[in-house]
Coordinates of C-alpha atoms in Angstrom, one line a residue:
M11 CA -175.0 13.4 -56.4
S12 CA -175.1 15.3 -53.0
Q13 CA -177.7 17.7 -52.1
D14 CA -178.2 20.9 -49.8
V15 CA -182.2 21.7 -49.6
W16 CA -183.8 24.6 -48.1
A17 CA -187.6 25.1 -48.3
A18 CA -190.2 27.9 -46.9
Q19 CA -194.2 28.2 -46.6
G20 CA -195.6 31.9 -46.9
T21 CA -192.2 33.1 -48.3
N22 CA -191.5 36.0 -51.0
P23 CA -188.9 36.3 -53.8
D24 CA -186.3 38.1 -52.2
A25 CA -186.2 35.9 -49.1
I26 CA -185.9 32.5 -52.1
E27 CA -183.2 34.2 -53.4
A28 CA -181.2 34.7 -49.6
A29 CA -181.8 31.2 -49.3
L30 CA -180.0 30.3 -52.2
R31 CA -177.0 32.5 -52.0
D32 CA -176.6 31.2 -48.6
L33 CA -176.9 27.7 -49.9
L34 CA -174.1 28.4 -52.5
R35 CA -172.2 30.6 -50.0
R36 CA -172.1 27.6 -47.6
R37 CA -171.3 25.0 -49.9
H38 CA -168.5 26.6 -51.7
A39 CA -166.8 27.5 -47.8
E40 CA -166.8 23.4 -47.3
N41 CA -165.3 22.7 -50.6
E42 CA -163.8 25.5 -52.7
D43 CA -163.5 23.0 -55.5
L44 CA -167.2 23.5 -56.2
A45 CA -168.3 26.4 -58.8
P46 CA -172.2 27.0 -59.4
A47 CA -172.6 26.2 -62.9
R48 CA -173.0 29.7 -65.1
V49 CA -174.6 29.3 -68.6
L50 CA -177.8 29.2 -68.8
N51 CA -181.2 30.0 -66.8
L52 CA -184.5 28.0 -67.1
V53 CA -188.1 28.9 -65.9
V54 CA -190.5 26.4 -66.5
I55 CA -194.2 27.3 -65.9
L56 CA -196.3 24.2 -65.3
D57 CA -199.7 23.0 -63.8
R58 CA -199.4 21.3 -60.4
D59 CA -201.4 18.4 -62.0
W60 CA -198.6 18.1 -64.5
K61 CA -195.5 18.4 -62.6
G62 CA -194.4 14.7 -62.4
E63 CA -194.6 14.3 -66.0
I64 CA -192.7 17.6 -66.9
S65 CA -190.0 16.8 -63.5
N66 CA -189.5 13.1 -65.1
R67 CA -188.7 14.7 -68.7
L68 CA -186.4 17.5 -67.3
E69 CA -184.5 15.1 -65.0
R70 CA -183.8 13.3 -68.4
V71 CA -182.0 15.8 -70.3
G72 CA -179.0 14.6 -69.0
R73 CA -175.6 17.0 -69.4
Y74 CA -178.1 19.7 -70.7
H75 CA -179.5 20.7 -67.5
A76 CA -179.8 24.1 -67.0
S77 CA -177.5 26.2 -64.6
R78 CA -180.7 26.9 -63.0
T79 CA -183.6 26.1 -63.3
V80 CA -187.0 27.8 -61.7
V81 CA -189.7 25.4 -61.9
C82 CA -193.1 28.0 -61.3
V83 CA -195.9 25.3 -60.2
V84 CA -199.3 27.0 -60.7
E85 CA -201.8 25.7 -58.4
D86 CA -205.5 26.7 -58.4
G87 CA -206.7 28.4 -55.4
R88 CA -203.7 29.0 -54.1
T89 CA -202.9 32.5 -52.3
G90 CA -199.3 32.2 -50.9
L91 CA -195.9 31.3 -52.1
D92 CA -194.8 28.4 -50.8
A93 CA -190.8 27.5 -52.1
S94 CA -187.7 25.5 -52.2
A95 CA -184.2 25.7 -53.4
T96 CA -182.0 22.8 -54.1
V97 CA -178.3 23.0 -54.7
S98 CA -176.8 19.5 -56.3
Y99 CA -173.5 18.6 -56.6
E100 CA -170.3 15.7 -56.9
D101 CA -168.0 15.9 -54.7
S102 CA -164.6 16.5 -56.9
A103 CA -161.1 15.1 -56.4
P104 CA -158.9 17.5 -54.7
G105 CA -157.7 20.1 -57.3
R106 CA -160.7 19.7 -59.6
I107 CA -163.5 21.8 -60.1
G108 CA -166.9 20.2 -59.1
V109 CA -170.1 22.2 -60.9
I110 CA -173.3 22.9 -58.8
R111 CA -176.5 23.2 -60.5
E112 CA -179.4 24.6 -58.8
L113 CA -183.1 24.1 -58.6
V114 CA -185.9 26.4 -57.2
E115 CA -189.4 25.6 -57.0
I116 CA -192.3 27.8 -56.3
D117 CA -195.8 26.7 -55.9
L118 CA -198.1 30.1 -56.7
G119 CA -201.8 30.8 -57.7
P120 CA -203.1 31.8 -61.2
G121 CA -203.5 35.5 -59.7
H122 CA -199.5 35.3 -59.2
L123 CA -199.3 35.1 -62.9
E124 CA -200.2 38.7 -63.6
A125 CA -196.9 40.0 -61.7
L126 CA -194.8 36.9 -62.3
Q127 CA -191.8 39.0 -63.5
T128 CA -191.3 40.3 -60.3
I129 CA -191.4 36.8 -58.8
V130 CA -189.0 35.3 -61.5
D131 CA -186.7 38.1 -61.6
P132 CA -184.7 38.0 -58.4
V133 CA -184.3 34.4 -58.6
L134 CA -182.6 34.4 -62.1
A135 CA -178.8 34.3 -62.1
S136 CA -177.6 37.5 -63.6
E137 CA -175.3 37.6 -66.7
M138 CA -176.6 34.4 -68.3
P139 CA -179.1 33.9 -71.1
T140 CA -182.9 33.1 -69.9
V141 CA -185.1 30.3 -71.8
V142 CA -188.6 29.9 -70.8
W143 CA -191.1 27.0 -71.7
S144 CA -194.2 26.7 -70.6
P145 CA -195.7 23.2 -71.8
H146 CA -199.6 24.0 -70.5
G147 CA -200.2 27.1 -71.9
H148 CA -200.2 30.3 -69.8
E149 CA -199.5 32.7 -73.0
D150 CA -200.3 35.6 -70.8
A151 CA -197.6 34.7 -68.3
V152 CA -194.8 34.0 -70.9
R153 CA -195.5 37.7 -72.3
R154 CA -195.1 39.2 -69.1
L155 CA -191.4 37.3 -68.6
L156 CA -190.3 38.7 -72.4
S157 CA -188.3 41.5 -70.9
L158 CA -186.1 38.9 -68.9
T159 CA -186.0 36.1 -71.6
D160 CA -183.5 35.8 -74.5
V161 CA -185.0 32.2 -75.8
I162 CA -188.6 30.7 -75.8
L163 CA -188.9 27.0 -75.5
L164 CA -191.8 25.9 -77.2
D165 CA -193.4 22.7 -79.1
S166 CA -195.7 23.2 -82.3
D167 CA -196.9 19.9 -82.0
D168 CA -198.7 20.6 -78.7
Q169 CA -201.4 22.7 -80.6
P170 CA -204.1 20.7 -82.1
D171 CA -204.2 23.5 -84.8
P172 CA -201.0 23.9 -86.7
A173 CA -201.7 27.5 -88.0
E174 CA -202.5 28.7 -84.6
A175 CA -199.1 27.0 -83.2
F176 CA -197.1 28.5 -85.8
A177 CA -198.8 31.8 -85.7
R178 CA -197.5 32.1 -81.9
A179 CA -194.1 30.9 -82.7
D180 CA -193.9 33.4 -85.6
A181 CA -195.0 36.7 -83.4
L182 CA -192.5 35.4 -80.7
C183 CA -189.7 35.1 -83.5
R184 CA -190.0 39.1 -83.8
D185 CA -188.9 39.5 -79.7
V186 CA -187.0 36.2 -78.5
Y187 CA -185.4 33.5 -80.5
V188 CA -187.5 30.5 -80.5
V189 CA -186.7 26.8 -80.3
D190 CA -189.7 24.6 -81.5
L191 CA -189.4 20.9 -80.2
A192 CA -191.5 20.2 -83.5
W193 CA -188.6 21.5 -85.5
L194 CA -186.1 19.6 -83.8
R195 CA -187.9 16.3 -84.5
T196 CA -187.1 16.7 -88.3
T197 CA -183.2 17.2 -87.1
P198 CA -182.0 13.5 -88.2
W199 CA -184.8 13.7 -91.3
R200 CA -183.2 16.6 -92.7
E201 CA -179.9 15.4 -92.2
R202 CA -180.4 12.3 -93.6
I203 CA -182.2 13.9 -96.8
A204 CA -179.3 16.2 -97.0
A205 CA -176.5 13.8 -97.0
S206 CA -178.9 11.3 -99.4
F207 CA -178.9 14.0 -102.2
D208 CA -175.1 15.2 -101.4
L209 CA -173.9 12.5 -104.0
S210 CA -173.7 14.3 -107.7
R211 CA -175.8 11.8 -109.2
R212 CA -178.5 12.5 -106.7
V213 CA -178.4 16.4 -106.1
Q214 CA -179.9 17.5 -109.4
G215 CA -182.7 15.2 -108.7
L216 CA -184.0 17.7 -105.8
W217 CA -184.4 20.4 -108.4
R218 CA -186.7 18.1 -110.3
M219 CA -188.9 17.1 -107.4
D220 CA -192.2 15.7 -108.9
E221 CA -193.9 14.6 -104.9
L222 CA -192.8 14.9 -101.6
E223 CA -194.7 12.6 -99.1
V224 CA -194.0 13.1 -95.2
R225 CA -195.9 10.5 -92.9
H226 CA -196.2 11.5 -89.4
Q227 CA -198.0 10.5 -86.0
Q228 CA -201.3 12.1 -86.0
S229 CA -200.4 14.2 -83.6
S230 CA -197.3 15.9 -85.1
T231 CA -198.6 17.6 -88.3
A232 CA -196.4 20.3 -87.5
S233 CA -193.6 18.4 -87.2
G234 CA -194.6 17.5 -90.9
L235 CA -195.4 20.7 -92.2
L236 CA -192.1 22.2 -90.7
L237 CA -190.2 19.2 -93.0
A238 CA -192.0 20.4 -95.9
G239 CA -191.5 24.0 -95.1
W240 CA -187.7 23.4 -95.0
L241 CA -187.6 21.9 -98.3
A242 CA -190.0 24.5 -99.8
S243 CA -187.6 27.3 -98.3
R244 CA -184.3 26.0 -99.2
L245 CA -185.3 24.9 -102.8
G246 CA -187.1 28.1 -103.7
W247 CA -190.8 26.8 -104.1
D248 CA -194.2 29.0 -104.5
T249 CA -195.7 27.5 -101.4
A250 CA -199.5 27.4 -101.3
Q251 CA -202.1 26.1 -99.4
T252 CA -202.7 22.0 -98.5
A253 CA -206.3 20.8 -98.3
P254 CA -207.4 17.8 -96.4
R255 CA -208.4 14.7 -98.2
D256 CA -210.0 11.5 -97.5
G257 CA -208.2 9.4 -94.9
G258 CA -206.7 12.7 -93.1
D259 CA -204.0 13.5 -95.7
L260 CA -203.1 17.0 -96.6
V261 CA -202.4 17.7 -100.2
G262 CA -201.4 20.2 -102.1
T263 CA -199.5 21.4 -105.1
V264 CA -196.6 24.1 -105.1
G265 CA -194.3 26.0 -108.0
R266 CA -190.7 24.9 -108.5
Q267 CA -188.5 26.9 -111.0
D268 CA -189.5 24.4 -114.2
G269 CA -193.0 22.5 -112.8
T270 CA -194.7 21.7 -110.2
V271 CA -194.4 19.4 -106.9
T272 CA -197.3 17.6 -105.2
V273 CA -197.0 18.0 -101.5
R274 CA -198.9 15.1 -99.2
L275 CA -198.5 15.0 -95.5
R276 CA -200.2 11.4 -94.1
P277 CA -200.8 10.6 -90.7
Q278 CA -199.7 7.1 -89.7
A279 CA -200.2 4.9 -86.4
Q280 CA -196.9 5.2 -84.4
S281 CA -196.0 5.6 -80.8
A282 CA -193.5 8.2 -80.9
P283 CA -194.1 11.5 -82.3
G284 CA -193.0 13.0 -85.1
L285 CA -192.5 11.9 -88.1
G286 CA -192.5 8.2 -89.4
G287 CA -191.2 8.7 -93.2
V288 CA -190.3 10.8 -96.0
T289 CA -190.4 9.5 -100.0
V290 CA -189.0 12.3 -102.6
S291 CA -190.1 11.2 -106.0
C292 CA -188.1 13.1 -108.8
R293 CA -189.3 13.7 -112.5
D294 CA -186.2 11.5 -114.0
G295 CA -187.4 8.4 -112.0
L296 CA -185.3 8.5 -108.9
E297 CA -187.0 8.0 -105.5
L298 CA -185.9 7.9 -102.2
S299 CA -187.4 6.9 -99.2
L300 CA -186.7 6.8 -95.6
Q301 CA -189.0 5.0 -93.1
R302 CA -188.7 4.7 -89.3
G303 CA -187.7 1.0 -88.3
D304 CA -186.0 -0.4 -85.5
G305 CA -182.5 0.5 -84.7
G306 CA -182.3 3.5 -87.4
L307 CA -183.9 4.3 -90.7
D308 CA -185.0 1.8 -93.2
A309 CA -183.7 3.5 -96.7
R310 CA -185.1 2.3 -99.9
E311 CA -183.8 3.9 -103.5
V312 CA -185.4 3.5 -106.9
D313 CA -183.0 4.7 -109.8
A314 CA -184.0 6.1 -112.8
S315 CA -183.4 2.6 -114.5
G316 CA -186.0 1.0 -112.3
S317 CA -183.3 -0.5 -110.2
E318 CA -183.7 -0.8 -106.2
R319 CA -181.8 -1.0 -103.3
R320 CA -182.5 -1.1 -99.8
W321 CA -180.0 -0.3 -96.4
K322 CA -180.4 0.4 -93.1
I323 CA -179.5 4.0 -91.6
L324 CA -178.1 3.2 -88.0
G325 CA -179.2 5.4 -85.2
A326 CA -180.7 8.3 -86.7
S327 CA -183.3 9.2 -84.5
R328 CA -182.6 10.9 -81.1
G329 CA -185.5 9.6 -79.6
E330 CA -188.2 11.8 -77.8
G331 CA -186.8 11.0 -74.7
G332 CA -183.6 13.7 -75.9
I333 CA -186.0 16.0 -77.4
L334 CA -185.8 18.0 -74.3
G335 CA -182.4 18.3 -73.7
E336 CA -181.6 19.0 -77.3
G337 CA -184.1 21.8 -77.0
V338 CA -182.3 23.2 -74.1
R339 CA -179.0 22.8 -75.9
Q340 CA -180.1 24.6 -79.2
A341 CA -180.7 27.4 -76.7
L342 CA -177.3 28.4 -76.8
L343 CA -176.8 27.8 -80.6
R344 CA -178.4 29.5 -83.5
D345 CA -180.4 27.9 -86.4
P346 CA -180.7 30.5 -89.2
T347 CA -183.0 27.6 -91.3
Y348 CA -185.7 27.6 -88.6
D349 CA -187.6 31.1 -89.2
P350 CA -187.7 30.4 -93.4
A351 CA -189.3 26.9 -92.9
L352 CA -191.8 28.4 -90.2
R353 CA -192.9 30.7 -92.6
A354 CA -193.0 27.9 -95.4
A355 CA -195.1 25.9 -93.0
R356 CA -197.8 28.6 -92.4
E357 CA -198.2 28.8 -96.0
L358 CA -199.0 25.2 -96.8
C359 CA -201.3 25.2 -93.6
P360 CA -204.6 24.5 -95.1
A361 CA -207.4 27.1 -94.4

């Protein structure tokens, strides 16, 4: 990977845009087989103290890098703008198009956030959807960018209070499309639950579910609630608030067509964020349990006769390292199941 770099202190947005345009022009003049990617803008707002961590996460998105990434680094006490622009490319074989990706870093102060849209707008590539990700809050700055934004990337697991996280996500859904990393952490579990109950001998069990237990990392209650909300919204449950119990569990009872379902969210010790296990228990004695394990998910089934079967589902989890890349990819898609799951999850949140 080769790079061309420009940097300046005490600069302004117009100068940054002109420098980036000049980098692209000169690179294309030297190699006409190189062309800038034109799929997605990504705007990242972060605090200076966390720049290294977020930069590492951005580097791990793999093939889902945005076409142009604009990183706004907020530093206390700063009054002027410093910036750098980088175009990255691989020299392609003659006659084959090579792709250029662009990175802009702008160092600014808290006072600049009040007019952040005037700083970011000139630097965005035109006629592409724009994703905004602000992992350290700065909600006022995010709101100021809404007129430029098509997609908000957020992580409801970052908030200590799931109710507040879901309220923010729900409010943003009215203006833009929301990609929630907490929701994406449930994807392999939703896929495996749906696949497991797709068999004709099991599918009716879903409608006769008596108990749902979701096990999750202590800081990933939002992911657990979103999985429960997904099942509630798909199966038409009458949701109600859960309540804390001894040991940190959240427990509640929701209504289904001909009975009730006990919903239990149980925190457990695990290194990776997200879910650790799901158990579905049905009225006819069927029980299906999925548990995070080495190399995939450990599955256990008890049928109506009491017979037990165990097996391994290989490679079921995408891993936390790839969750941000999946979030960028999802910005180009539309998932109609998130909004109903979010609304149900809000209703399951404890008072």
